[in-house]
Amino acid sequence: MTPDPELARKLLHEMVRIRRFEEKSAELYSAGKIRGFLHLYIGEEAVATGVMQALQPEDAVFATYREHGHALARGLSAGAIMAEMYGKVEGCSRGRGGSMHLFDAAAKFYGGNAIVGGGLPLTVGYALAQKMQQRIGLAACFFGEGAIAEGEFHESMNLASLWNVPALFLCENNLYAMGTALERSEADTNLVEKAASYRIAGKSVDGMDVLAVLEAAQQAAQFVRAGNGPYFLEFRTYRFRAHSMFDPELYRSKAEVERWKQRCPIAGFSARAISEEWLTPETITAIEAEVAREIAQAVEFAEAGTWEPVEMLTRNVYTARVQPE
Amino acid sequence: MNTVTAPAITTTYREALRMALREALQRDPRVFLMGEDVGRYGGTYAVSKGLLEEFGEERIRDTPLSESAFVGAGIGAALNGMLPIVEVMTCNFSLLALDQILNNAATLRHMSGGQFNIPLVIRMATGAGRQLAAQHSHSFEGWYAHIPGIRVVTPATLEDARGMLWTALMDPDPVIMFENALLYNLEGELAADAGAVDIDHAVVRRAGSDLTLVTYGGSLPKTLQAAERLAAQNINAEVIDLRTLRPLDMTTVLDSLAKTHRMVIIDEGWKSGSLAAEIMARVMEQAFYELDAPIERVCSAEVPIPYARHLEQAAIPQVETILAAALRMVK
Ligand SMILES: Cc1ncc(C[n+]2csc(CCOP(=O)(O)OP(=O)(O)O)c2C)c(N)n1
Ligand SMILES: [Mg+2]
C-alpha cells in the first residue's frame, strides 16, 4: 500500500500523538497526578492507528485497560482522557473510571474494560443487536493475546460465528500477558487457527507496520460489512514499557526489548515516509510541534478541571426514573 | 497480646505470607502453588517472589488467564490427593471462577454424601484504596462467607499472615483466604518461631469496656486507629478481629457485647446484605437484651468503587467515619 501524503501525515500524526501522550502520562504518574494502574501503549501505536483509520463513525469500539491509544485514535480528546486520569469531572468518564475505563458514547467508544476478555461477549451482543435492528456499523473489539486463554474468548468466538454477527476481533499479540509469554500459556500458539476452528476467517499481520495494519483492517472490515460474519485479526506487536507502572520485568531480557525497539512503528514509518518522499522532514517536525501543543493543552485542561462534590458519590448507580406526573 | 518468647524479627505482611508458603512447600510434597504470574513475574504483589527458583516449575505453576479452569483444576487436584494453593490475583477476577468455587468446591462433599473432601486453599487479594476503580477494588469476603461448604479467613496481622495458611491447608475442606492489598506493606515484629495459628476463633485485638468495634481484614488497622483516638477522649473501645468470617465465632463477639452493651461493625463490603448485616442479625437473635443502643455499621457506600481519590475514600470505611459512629453511640 502506498499512502498519499495526506494519509501518511495522518498516520504519523496519530502515532506520534499516542506516543507523546503516553510519555506525558508516565511523567504525570511519577508526579502523582495520575494514580491507579497505568498501562502504556508505547510500541503498539501502529495497531490502534491503522485499525481506527479503517473504521467508520457508525462502528462501535470495545477495548481493554491499555486503551489510551485506542481512545485517542477513535477521536476522544486528549484533554478529556487526561482529565479522566486526573479524576476530574471533566474527564470522559466523569472521573469515575480512570485510565482503565475510558468511555465516550458519542464516539461509540465502549471502554475501557479491566477484566481480561470482558469486552468479547459484549462485542458479540452489540454486533447481534446491529444485525437484529438491520443497522449498518460493525462492532470492533481489541483484546490482548492473554485473553485467548479465557473461556470467554472461546465462547464468544463460537457465538459470533454461529450467529454470523458483524464483529471484528482485533487481537494485540504483544507476546506477553503480564509476565507470561504466549508459548508458556498456549499449547498451540497459532492464534488465527484458533479462530478458524470456530469457522472465523482470520489473518496474522505485522503490528509494527501501520500500513500493513491499515490494509488488513480495511479488508477485514469490508468482509464483515458485506455480511460475511466475523473476522479475526492478529497483530504481532510488542510493548516497549513495563506491563503497568509496578512491573520489575523479570520475565524478559533487555536484549529482547531492544530488538523490538529497533522495529519502532514510528521511527520505521518516519524513515520510510522520508525515503519514499511521502513526507518531508519539515512536516515531521511540524507534527511533533502540533502534538506537543495539543498535549500541553490537555494537561492544562486536566489541571484546571474540578473535583466532583462528594455528595454526588452514589450518582449514576441507577438511572434516574422519570417521576410520573 | 501474645507474649513473644523467641526473638522477634521485623518483617512485612507480604514476607510473612511468603514464609508461610515456603514452609508449606517444604513441609509437605503434596503442596503446590498455582495461579497467574506466581512464578516468572514473581507474583503480582510479590508474595511468591523467589519461590519459583526455590521449588521449580512443577510446584510454582504459572497458569494462563483461565480462572475458571485453574481454580477448577485445583479442586480436582485436591480431590485426588494433592494440597493445592490456588492464587487468584484479586477477588474481582474470582468471579470468573465462582461457578467452580460454589458449584464444585463448596458442594462436592455434601452432594456425595460425605465421600469426598476438597482440602484446597484459594488465596486472593481484596479491597479498595489504590484508585483501581470499579473492576479492581471490591471486597467479596462477605459474599463468599454466604456459602456453606467453604471456610473464609481474613488475615489482618503478621501473625495471621504467617500462621493461617498451614492450618487452612490441614483443613479437609476448601478455605478461601482474603489478603487485603493495602496490608501487604504492613510492617512489624513477628516472633522468629511464629507458626501455624488457629482459624476457629475471633480475637480481641484491644481490650475495652465502653463499646465493641467488630471488624476484619483491611479495616482492622483503621479500627485500631479509631480506638486510639477514642482513648484520647477517655472512651475505651474493645476491638474484635473476626479473623474467620465463616464459620463466625459469635461467642467472642457476644462476650464483648455483654461487657460493653454497644457495638459498631466495620466492614468494607457494601452495606446491603453485608457480613455486618449478618452479625447484626445474630446479635438481634442471640443477645438483643444486651444492647443499650442500636448497632451501627460502617460499610462501603452503595456504589461501584469510583476512581477519583476523594470519591473512593468517601466510599469506604475510614478512621473518621468509624470514630463518628462510635461517638454517636456513646453520647
Ligand atoms: C480476568 C482477569 N484476570 C486477571 C487479570 C489481571 N491482568 C490484567 S492484565 C493481564 C495480562 C493480560 O495480557 P494480555 O491480554 O496479553 O494484554 P496486554 O496487557 O499484553 O495488552 C492480567 C493477567 C484481569 N485484569 N482480569
Ligand atoms: Mg499481551
XYZ file of C-alpha atoms and ligand atoms in Angstrom:
683
model
C 0.000 0.000 0.000
C 1.255 3.442 -0.910
C -0.337 6.265 1.075
C -0.886 9.725 -0.340
C 0.866 12.491 1.618
C -2.308 13.364 3.443
C -2.834 9.828 4.707
C 0.852 9.442 5.549
C 0.712 12.609 7.575
C -2.414 11.495 9.331
C -0.982 8.112 10.282
C 2.248 9.534 11.575
C 0.459 12.310 13.412
C -1.795 9.826 15.186
C 1.065 7.539 16.213
C 3.148 10.440 17.496
C 0.129 11.780 19.331
C -0.312 8.479 21.157
C 3.397 8.123 21.919
C 3.759 11.595 23.376
C 0.522 11.312 25.290
C 1.742 8.101 26.893
C 5.125 9.580 27.723
C 3.419 12.506 29.380
C 1.127 10.140 31.270
C 4.114 8.229 32.651
C 5.651 11.504 33.767
C 2.428 12.615 35.442
C 2.127 9.250 37.119
C 5.538 9.703 38.680
C 4.446 13.156 39.759
C 1.424 11.642 41.489
C -1.117 13.401 39.278
C -2.381 10.129 37.819
C -2.993 7.161 40.104
C -4.242 3.605 39.977
C -2.861 1.346 37.296
C -1.408 2.857 34.163
C -0.875 0.559 31.187
C 1.052 2.271 28.444
C 0.596 1.593 24.743
C 4.121 2.635 23.767
C 5.372 0.372 20.963
C 1.893 -0.669 19.867
C 0.739 2.635 18.326
C 0.513 1.316 14.766
C -2.274 -1.084 15.697
C -4.843 1.377 17.059
C -3.838 3.958 14.453
C -4.190 1.651 11.462
C -7.388 -0.009 12.650
C -9.235 3.212 13.536
C -8.428 4.546 10.098
C -10.394 1.633 8.666
C -13.411 2.126 10.939
C -16.397 4.384 10.374
C -18.281 6.601 12.835
C -21.171 4.099 12.880
C -18.881 1.314 14.078
C -18.512 0.599 17.788
C -15.223 0.047 19.602
C -14.601 -2.122 22.655
C -11.144 -2.003 24.202
C -9.069 -3.094 27.173
C -7.382 -1.348 30.098
C -4.467 -0.491 27.760
C -6.736 1.775 25.776
C -5.445 5.343 25.782
C -4.210 4.861 22.229
C -7.495 3.439 21.034
C -9.428 6.265 22.646
C -7.172 8.909 21.108
C -7.245 7.316 17.669
C -11.013 7.000 17.887
C -11.204 10.751 18.324
C -11.634 11.269 22.053
C -9.938 14.487 23.005
C -6.601 14.260 24.761
C -7.951 16.703 27.321
C -10.955 14.543 28.218
C -8.725 11.498 28.614
C -6.143 13.350 30.655
C -8.830 14.861 32.879
C -10.211 11.371 33.409
C -6.848 10.141 34.591
C -6.667 13.098 36.948
C -10.033 12.013 38.327
C -11.699 15.251 37.299
C -15.374 15.588 36.490
C -14.460 16.943 33.024
C -12.969 13.524 32.225
C -14.558 11.321 29.578
C -15.998 9.098 32.340
C -16.545 11.971 34.792
C -13.589 10.807 36.897
C -15.288 7.569 37.844
C -13.289 5.284 35.568
C -9.689 6.452 35.379
C -7.070 5.144 32.973
C -8.620 1.699 32.574
C -12.183 2.867 31.952
C -12.341 5.488 29.226
C -15.811 5.781 27.674
C -17.446 8.044 25.129
C -20.952 7.367 23.896
C -20.752 9.920 21.088
C -17.649 8.244 19.684
C -19.239 4.821 20.224
C -16.277 4.014 22.409
C -17.484 1.402 24.870
C -14.428 1.311 27.131
C -12.051 0.595 28.837
C -12.542 -2.968 30.297
C -10.205 -4.149 33.039
C -11.377 -7.731 33.165
C -9.286 -9.632 30.655
C -11.623 -10.868 27.911
C -14.517 -8.903 29.413
C -15.249 -6.994 26.212
C -15.582 -10.026 23.961
C -19.100 -11.165 24.881
C -20.275 -7.527 24.873
C -18.976 -7.183 21.341
C -20.858 -10.260 20.200
C -24.082 -8.952 21.720
C -23.585 -5.492 20.308
C -22.996 -6.926 16.869
C -26.016 -9.182 17.234
C -28.150 -6.147 18.044
C -26.806 -4.358 14.962
C -27.897 -7.299 12.883
C -31.300 -7.672 14.535
C -32.038 -3.992 14.014
C -30.651 -4.057 10.481
C -28.223 -1.303 11.256
C -25.015 -0.645 9.443
C -21.860 -0.493 11.513
C -19.811 -3.285 12.957
C -18.516 -3.952 16.447
C -14.730 -3.955 16.813
C -13.081 -5.471 19.864
C -9.460 -5.076 20.896
C -8.002 -7.597 23.308
C -4.591 -8.928 24.250
C -3.365 -12.391 23.342
C -3.633 -13.241 27.046
C -7.420 -13.144 26.729
C -7.314 -16.102 24.364
C -6.820 -18.457 27.307
C -10.109 -17.347 28.848
C -13.270 -19.322 28.316
C -14.964 -16.085 27.342
C -12.822 -15.873 24.227
C -13.846 -19.320 23.067
C -17.475 -18.930 23.988
C -17.578 -15.581 22.206
C -15.895 -16.867 19.047
C -18.390 -19.670 18.826
C -21.401 -17.408 19.328
C -20.139 -14.801 16.900
C -19.664 -17.425 14.240
C -22.834 -19.340 14.990
C -24.920 -16.167 14.770
C -22.871 -14.718 11.937
C -22.632 -11.285 13.539
C -20.732 -8.237 12.219
C -17.861 -8.344 14.697
C -14.219 -7.573 14.119
C -11.889 -9.295 16.592
C -8.581 -7.488 16.960
C -6.010 -9.407 18.918
C -2.996 -7.390 20.004
C -0.382 -10.055 20.386
C 2.450 -8.347 22.246
C 3.772 -11.776 23.274
C 3.199 -11.326 26.999
C 0.297 -11.298 29.387
C 1.910 -9.533 32.321
C 4.881 -11.850 32.820
C 3.535 -14.854 30.984
C 4.889 -15.421 27.498
C 2.469 -16.715 24.893
C 4.273 -20.025 24.470
C 4.022 -20.577 28.191
C 0.282 -20.089 28.213
C -0.967 -21.606 24.961
C -0.494 -25.228 23.926
C -0.906 -24.037 20.345
C 0.347 -20.524 19.681
C -1.255 -20.221 16.264
C -3.997 -17.750 17.104
C -5.525 -17.460 13.652
C -6.091 -21.191 13.674
C -7.984 -20.929 16.930
C -10.407 -18.519 15.291
C -10.547 -20.808 12.264
C -11.592 -23.688 14.492
C -14.788 -21.696 15.061
C -15.029 -21.111 11.308
C -13.998 -17.483 11.673
C -11.831 -16.141 8.877
C -8.633 -14.513 10.033
C -5.177 -13.264 9.317
C -1.928 -12.505 11.114
C -0.449 -9.067 10.490
C 2.764 -7.198 11.293
C 1.525 -4.874 14.005
C 4.643 -2.698 13.818
C 3.801 -1.617 10.271
C 0.947 0.859 10.243
C 0.310 0.406 6.529
C 0.041 -3.355 6.876
C -2.358 -2.850 9.790
C -4.467 -0.380 7.839
C -4.659 -2.565 4.765
C -5.590 -5.674 6.738
C -8.159 -3.792 8.803
C -9.758 -2.320 5.677
C -10.069 -5.735 4.074
C -11.392 -7.285 7.254
C -13.916 -4.504 7.801
C -15.089 -4.856 4.217
C -15.539 -8.581 4.715
C -17.613 -8.021 7.854
C -19.672 -5.192 6.337
C -20.544 -7.396 3.402
C -22.385 -9.679 5.818
C -19.859 -12.488 5.755
C -19.813 -12.729 9.535
C -16.996 -12.033 11.992
C -13.316 -11.661 11.167
C -10.234 -12.197 13.320
C -7.002 -10.226 13.017
C -3.862 -10.953 14.965
C -1.409 -8.055 15.188
C 2.120 -9.046 16.086
C 3.374 -6.252 18.255
C 5.339 -5.529 21.416
C 5.031 -3.269 24.420
C 8.241 -1.354 24.991
C 7.388 -0.477 28.578
C 6.500 -2.481 31.652
C 3.060 -4.095 31.894
C 1.971 -1.344 34.255
C 3.859 1.014 36.495
C 4.844 -1.660 39.036
C 6.446 -4.349 36.929
C 10.054 -5.403 37.614
C 10.175 -7.098 34.159
C 11.905 -10.226 35.364
C 10.366 -12.308 32.611
C 12.066 -10.856 29.516
C 15.567 -9.791 28.640
C 16.690 -6.251 27.944
C 18.152 -7.527 24.680
C 14.764 -8.752 23.545
C 13.186 -5.388 24.344
C 15.993 -3.627 22.468
C 15.495 -5.858 19.432
C 11.836 -4.922 19.280
C 12.599 -1.258 19.792
C 14.580 -1.429 16.569
C 11.229 -2.057 14.950
C 9.594 1.016 16.454
C 6.484 1.708 14.365
C 7.011 5.467 14.463
C 10.719 5.552 13.631
C 10.170 2.946 10.927
C 7.302 4.774 9.278
C 9.011 8.168 9.526
C 12.139 6.870 7.836
C 10.159 5.206 5.102
C 7.949 8.251 4.581
C 11.015 10.400 4.009
C 12.819 7.971 1.759
C 9.698 7.375 -0.325
C 9.021 11.112 -0.282
C 5.545 10.824 1.222
C 6.606 13.331 3.859
C 9.362 15.896 4.300
C 11.453 16.209 7.460
C 9.809 19.618 7.938
C 6.392 18.006 8.040
C 7.566 15.598 10.690
C 8.930 18.448 12.771
C 5.634 20.252 12.355
C 3.734 17.171 13.530
C 5.842 16.989 16.678
C 5.201 20.642 17.407
C 1.475 20.277 16.842
C 1.309 17.251 19.124
C 3.355 18.957 21.825
C 0.888 21.840 21.789
C -2.111 19.529 21.989
C -0.682 17.605 24.911
C 0.302 20.720 26.805
C -3.284 21.909 26.379
C -4.638 18.557 27.534
C -2.608 18.783 30.729
C -3.773 22.351 31.259
C -7.362 21.241 30.773
C -6.943 18.433 33.303
C -5.205 20.697 35.807
C -7.971 23.263 35.533
C -10.670 20.622 35.948
C -12.865 20.242 39.012
C -13.476 17.513 41.564
C -16.980 16.196 41.675
C -18.571 17.053 45.057
C -18.515 14.094 47.464
C -22.288 14.488 47.889
C -22.572 13.077 44.383
C -20.872 9.827 45.420
C -23.742 7.456 44.686
C -24.749 9.140 41.471
C -25.193 7.026 38.351
C -25.548 3.726 40.100
C -29.088 3.580 38.780
C -30.751 5.511 36.025
C -32.865 8.341 37.356
C -36.541 7.435 36.992
C -38.794 9.932 35.349
C -41.353 10.813 38.008
C -44.978 10.185 36.960
C -46.952 13.413 36.600
C -1.317 -9.640 73.379
C 0.952 -12.557 72.670
C 3.983 -12.905 74.860
C 6.910 -13.048 72.484
C 9.143 -15.898 73.526
C 11.529 -16.277 70.632
C 13.461 -13.227 69.415
C 11.300 -11.091 67.155
C 12.102 -10.287 63.564
C 10.990 -7.182 61.714
C 9.056 -8.188 58.672
C 6.047 -7.403 56.497
C 2.678 -8.980 55.871
C 3.895 -9.886 52.378
C 7.008 -11.611 53.699
C 5.029 -13.360 56.393
C 2.789 -14.811 53.685
C 5.855 -15.889 51.733
C 7.310 -17.579 54.820
C 4.053 -19.460 55.214
C 4.110 -20.550 51.562
C 7.719 -21.639 51.821
C 7.068 -23.604 54.979
C 4.072 -25.366 53.463
C 6.022 -26.274 50.321
C 8.928 -27.586 52.376
C 6.783 -29.451 54.800
C 4.514 -31.416 52.505
C 5.259 -32.652 48.974
C 1.552 -32.569 48.182
C 1.527 -28.794 48.413
C 1.875 -26.743 45.236
C 1.066 -23.159 44.311
C -0.626 -22.186 41.073
C -2.052 -19.028 39.599
C -1.441 -16.228 37.143
C 2.089 -14.842 37.276
C 3.033 -16.547 40.539
C 6.332 -17.730 39.028
C 8.254 -15.817 36.354
C 6.666 -12.493 37.160
C 7.353 -13.018 40.852
C 3.736 -12.703 41.966
C 1.510 -9.732 41.209
C 2.044 -8.457 44.746
C 5.474 -10.096 45.004
C 4.188 -12.560 47.605
C 5.620 -15.587 45.774
C 8.809 -13.850 44.674
C 11.768 -16.240 44.651
C 9.688 -19.372 45.170
C 9.971 -20.482 41.539
C 13.764 -20.548 41.834
C 13.490 -22.445 45.079
C 10.821 -25.011 44.253
C 10.721 -25.228 40.457
C 8.002 -25.026 37.828
C 6.125 -28.135 38.882
C 5.283 -26.705 42.262
C 5.198 -22.995 41.447
C 2.937 -23.290 38.489
C 2.186 -20.298 36.264
C -1.241 -20.597 34.726
C -2.734 -18.934 31.673
C -5.556 -16.446 32.145
C -8.117 -19.156 32.819
C -9.569 -18.554 36.269
C -12.418 -20.998 35.955
C -10.188 -23.787 34.671
C -7.287 -23.435 37.082
C -9.464 -22.986 40.143
C -11.452 -25.988 38.995
C -8.193 -27.853 38.419
C -7.203 -27.028 41.981
C -10.431 -28.592 43.153
C -9.735 -31.672 41.033
C -6.186 -31.992 42.334
C -7.415 -31.644 45.905
C -9.912 -34.385 45.190
C -7.019 -36.584 44.171
C -4.503 -36.390 46.974
C -2.785 -33.030 46.498
C -2.890 -29.941 48.707
C -3.135 -27.128 46.178
C -2.814 -23.463 46.978
C -4.517 -21.567 44.194
C -3.839 -17.870 43.888
C -6.466 -15.766 42.167
C -4.874 -12.406 41.501
C -7.730 -10.414 43.021
C -11.186 -11.372 44.210
C -12.621 -9.362 41.325
C -11.332 -11.996 38.893
C -12.523 -14.818 41.133
C -15.978 -14.110 39.772
C -14.880 -15.919 36.628
C -14.258 -18.951 38.841
C -17.279 -18.529 41.062
C -19.051 -21.414 39.404
C -16.219 -23.789 40.273
C -15.941 -22.460 43.814
C -19.629 -22.614 44.579
C -20.920 -25.465 42.435
C -17.933 -27.759 42.945
C -15.653 -26.857 45.828
C -18.434 -25.988 48.234
C -20.771 -28.827 47.328
C -18.821 -31.975 46.415
C -18.531 -33.211 49.955
C -22.203 -32.785 50.649
C -23.530 -33.971 47.288
C -21.506 -37.144 47.561
C -22.910 -37.878 50.976
C -19.557 -37.183 52.579
C -17.465 -39.454 50.352
C -15.141 -36.757 49.054
C -13.422 -33.767 50.510
C -11.572 -30.831 48.988
C -8.504 -29.772 51.003
C -7.893 -26.698 48.888
C -6.754 -23.194 49.770
C -7.648 -20.315 47.465
C -5.801 -17.070 48.137
C -6.987 -13.782 46.724
C -6.267 -10.098 47.157
C -9.186 -7.881 48.078
C -10.117 -4.325 48.885
C -10.103 -0.738 47.675
C -7.906 2.256 48.346
C -5.496 2.261 45.427
C -7.630 4.081 42.847
C -8.085 0.988 40.732
C -11.778 1.731 40.053
C -14.795 -0.498 39.814
C -13.367 -3.695 38.342
C -10.372 -4.000 40.679
C -11.445 -2.701 44.076
C -14.264 -4.697 45.514
C -14.464 -6.719 48.699
C -16.206 -10.046 48.331
C -15.376 -11.572 51.695
C -18.990 -11.288 52.788
C -20.254 -12.855 49.559
C -18.063 -15.886 49.964
C -18.984 -16.120 53.624
C -22.546 -16.675 52.426
C -21.651 -20.102 51.071
C -21.930 -23.220 53.240
C -19.136 -25.673 52.490
C -16.276 -23.225 52.404
C -14.378 -21.528 55.147
C -13.381 -17.864 54.796
C -10.359 -16.439 56.578
C -9.085 -12.856 56.562
C -5.583 -12.476 57.998
C -5.084 -8.904 59.153
C -1.889 -9.190 61.203
C 1.609 -10.513 60.616
C 0.922 -13.494 62.901
C -2.127 -14.470 60.905
C -0.424 -13.896 57.558
C 2.306 -16.199 58.805
C 0.111 -18.745 60.513
C -3.246 -19.150 58.807
C -2.060 -20.875 55.640
C -0.822 -24.084 57.195
C -3.908 -24.501 59.336
C -6.063 -23.820 56.281
C -4.167 -26.454 54.283
C -4.664 -29.013 57.033
C -8.392 -28.297 56.968
C -10.075 -31.054 54.962
C -12.425 -28.543 53.340
C -11.886 -25.631 50.960
C -10.660 -22.430 52.575
C -10.617 -19.017 50.917
C -8.031 -16.636 52.271
C -8.542 -12.926 51.607
C -5.484 -10.711 51.668
C -6.349 -7.020 51.697
C -3.918 -5.484 49.223
C -3.280 -2.487 51.464
C -1.888 -4.823 54.121
C 0.962 -6.252 52.019
C 3.344 -3.492 53.082
C 2.286 -3.630 56.730
C 5.480 -3.823 58.749
C 6.011 -5.036 62.269
C 7.543 -7.544 64.612
C 6.961 -11.234 64.346
C 8.311 -13.959 66.604
C 11.122 -15.765 64.802
C 9.461 -19.074 65.598
C 5.955 -17.951 64.600
C 3.971 -20.753 63.040
C 0.505 -22.099 62.464
C -2.365 -20.350 64.228
C -5.882 -21.414 64.976
C -8.547 -20.370 62.464
C -11.582 -21.045 64.610
C -11.680 -18.017 66.831
C -12.064 -14.279 66.701
C -9.554 -12.351 68.769
C -9.762 -9.268 70.941
C -7.050 -7.019 69.497
C -7.621 -4.262 72.004
C -9.447 -4.605 75.286
C -12.010 -2.019 76.326
C -15.245 -1.641 78.204
C -17.249 1.209 76.663
C -18.146 -0.192 73.284
C -17.233 -3.033 70.935
C -15.832 -2.434 67.475
C -16.118 -5.565 65.341
C -14.101 -5.799 62.148
C -11.829 -7.934 59.968
C -9.194 -7.699 57.234
C -8.176 -4.344 55.826
C -10.411 -2.410 58.208
C -8.575 -3.656 61.305
C -5.753 -1.070 61.249
C -8.273 1.726 60.699
C -10.427 0.446 63.544
C -7.453 0.243 65.893
C -6.528 3.806 64.986
C -10.066 4.928 65.696
C -9.897 3.135 69.061
C -6.712 5.035 69.898
C -8.395 8.312 69.104
C -11.359 7.332 71.265
C -8.990 6.522 74.107
C -7.699 10.080 73.910
C -11.259 11.129 74.726
C -11.459 8.636 77.594
C -13.616 6.239 75.651
C -12.406 2.689 75.880
C -13.237 0.665 72.818
C -12.765 -3.068 72.558
C -11.665 -4.145 69.090
C -12.534 -7.590 67.810
C -10.834 -9.043 64.755
C -13.172 -11.704 63.402
C -10.321 -13.467 61.508
C -12.646 -16.172 60.195
C -15.863 -14.987 58.564
C -17.294 -18.428 58.066
C -17.933 -20.084 60.401
C -18.396 -16.976 62.554
C -17.160 -17.075 66.125
C -20.092 -15.319 67.752
C -19.012 -16.305 71.242
C -16.157 -13.812 71.269
C -18.433 -11.119 69.832
C -21.204 -11.727 72.351
C -18.819 -11.952 75.298
C -17.578 -8.498 74.419
C -21.088 -7.151 73.962
C -22.068 -8.487 77.392
C -19.371 -6.206 78.753
C -19.896 -3.083 76.628
C -23.553 -3.257 75.510
C -22.722 -1.180 72.447
C -21.452 -2.243 69.065
C -20.207 -0.775 65.803
C -19.377 -3.129 62.948
C -16.796 -2.070 60.376
C -16.913 -3.946 57.083
C -15.507 -2.892 53.692
C -18.250 -4.798 51.883
C -21.319 -2.968 50.589
C -23.770 -2.390 53.407
C -26.809 -4.139 51.942
C -26.640 -7.842 52.595
C -23.201 -7.482 54.112
C -21.356 -9.599 56.619
C -22.031 -6.713 59.006
C -25.745 -7.304 58.441
C -25.307 -10.963 59.353
C -23.545 -10.117 62.595
C -26.255 -7.620 63.434
C -28.928 -10.203 62.784
C -27.224 -12.718 65.034
C -26.901 -10.192 67.822
C -30.635 -9.495 67.490
C -31.354 -13.204 67.675
C -28.944 -14.084 70.427
C -28.318 -11.026 72.569
C -30.973 -8.430 71.887
C -31.397 -7.513 75.539
C -27.678 -6.847 75.943
C -27.946 -3.817 73.682
C -28.117 -0.347 75.161
C -28.214 1.278 71.729
C -28.922 0.230 68.153
C -25.901 -1.310 66.452
C -24.232 0.886 63.849
C -22.454 -0.213 60.715
C -19.606 1.463 58.869
C -19.562 -0.187 55.461
C -18.844 0.742 51.858
C -21.288 3.068 50.153
C -23.747 1.513 47.721
C -21.701 2.360 44.672
C -19.157 0.582 42.482
C -15.833 1.885 43.785
C -15.058 5.082 41.833
C -11.624 6.068 40.522
C -11.217 9.637 41.762
C -9.390 9.544 45.068
C -11.732 11.726 47.094
C -14.746 9.719 45.935
C -13.050 6.380 46.539
C -12.035 7.420 50.033
C -15.585 8.597 50.707
C -16.931 5.233 49.556
C -15.065 3.023 52.048
C -14.731 2.921 55.843
C -12.322 5.479 57.266
C -10.926 6.242 60.701
C -13.078 9.380 60.731
C -16.313 7.580 59.926
C -15.597 4.852 62.470
C -14.859 7.492 65.056
C -18.058 9.389 64.279
C -20.182 6.248 64.561
C -18.542 5.313 67.864
C -19.046 8.777 69.301
C -22.707 8.828 68.283
C -23.120 5.570 70.121
C -21.576 6.564 73.440
C -23.086 10.035 73.534
C -9.995 -11.940 34.353
C -8.742 -11.249 34.714
N -7.724 -11.966 35.203
C -6.559 -11.360 35.509
C -6.400 -10.020 35.341
C -5.079 -9.351 35.693
N -4.397 -8.936 34.454
C -4.557 -7.708 33.974
S -3.817 -7.501 32.520
C -3.242 -9.065 32.493
C -2.459 -9.549 31.329
C -3.270 -9.530 30.071
O -2.458 -9.735 28.982
P -2.938 -9.522 27.513
O -4.355 -9.961 27.351
O -1.960 -10.169 26.612
O -2.931 -7.945 27.298
P -1.689 -6.938 27.386
O -1.625 -6.471 28.795
O -0.477 -7.648 26.958
O -2.047 -5.808 26.484
C -3.623 -9.738 33.652
C -3.248 -11.092 33.991
C -7.514 -9.303 34.868
N -7.460 -7.972 34.721
N -8.656 -9.934 34.540
Mg -0.282 -9.333 25.764
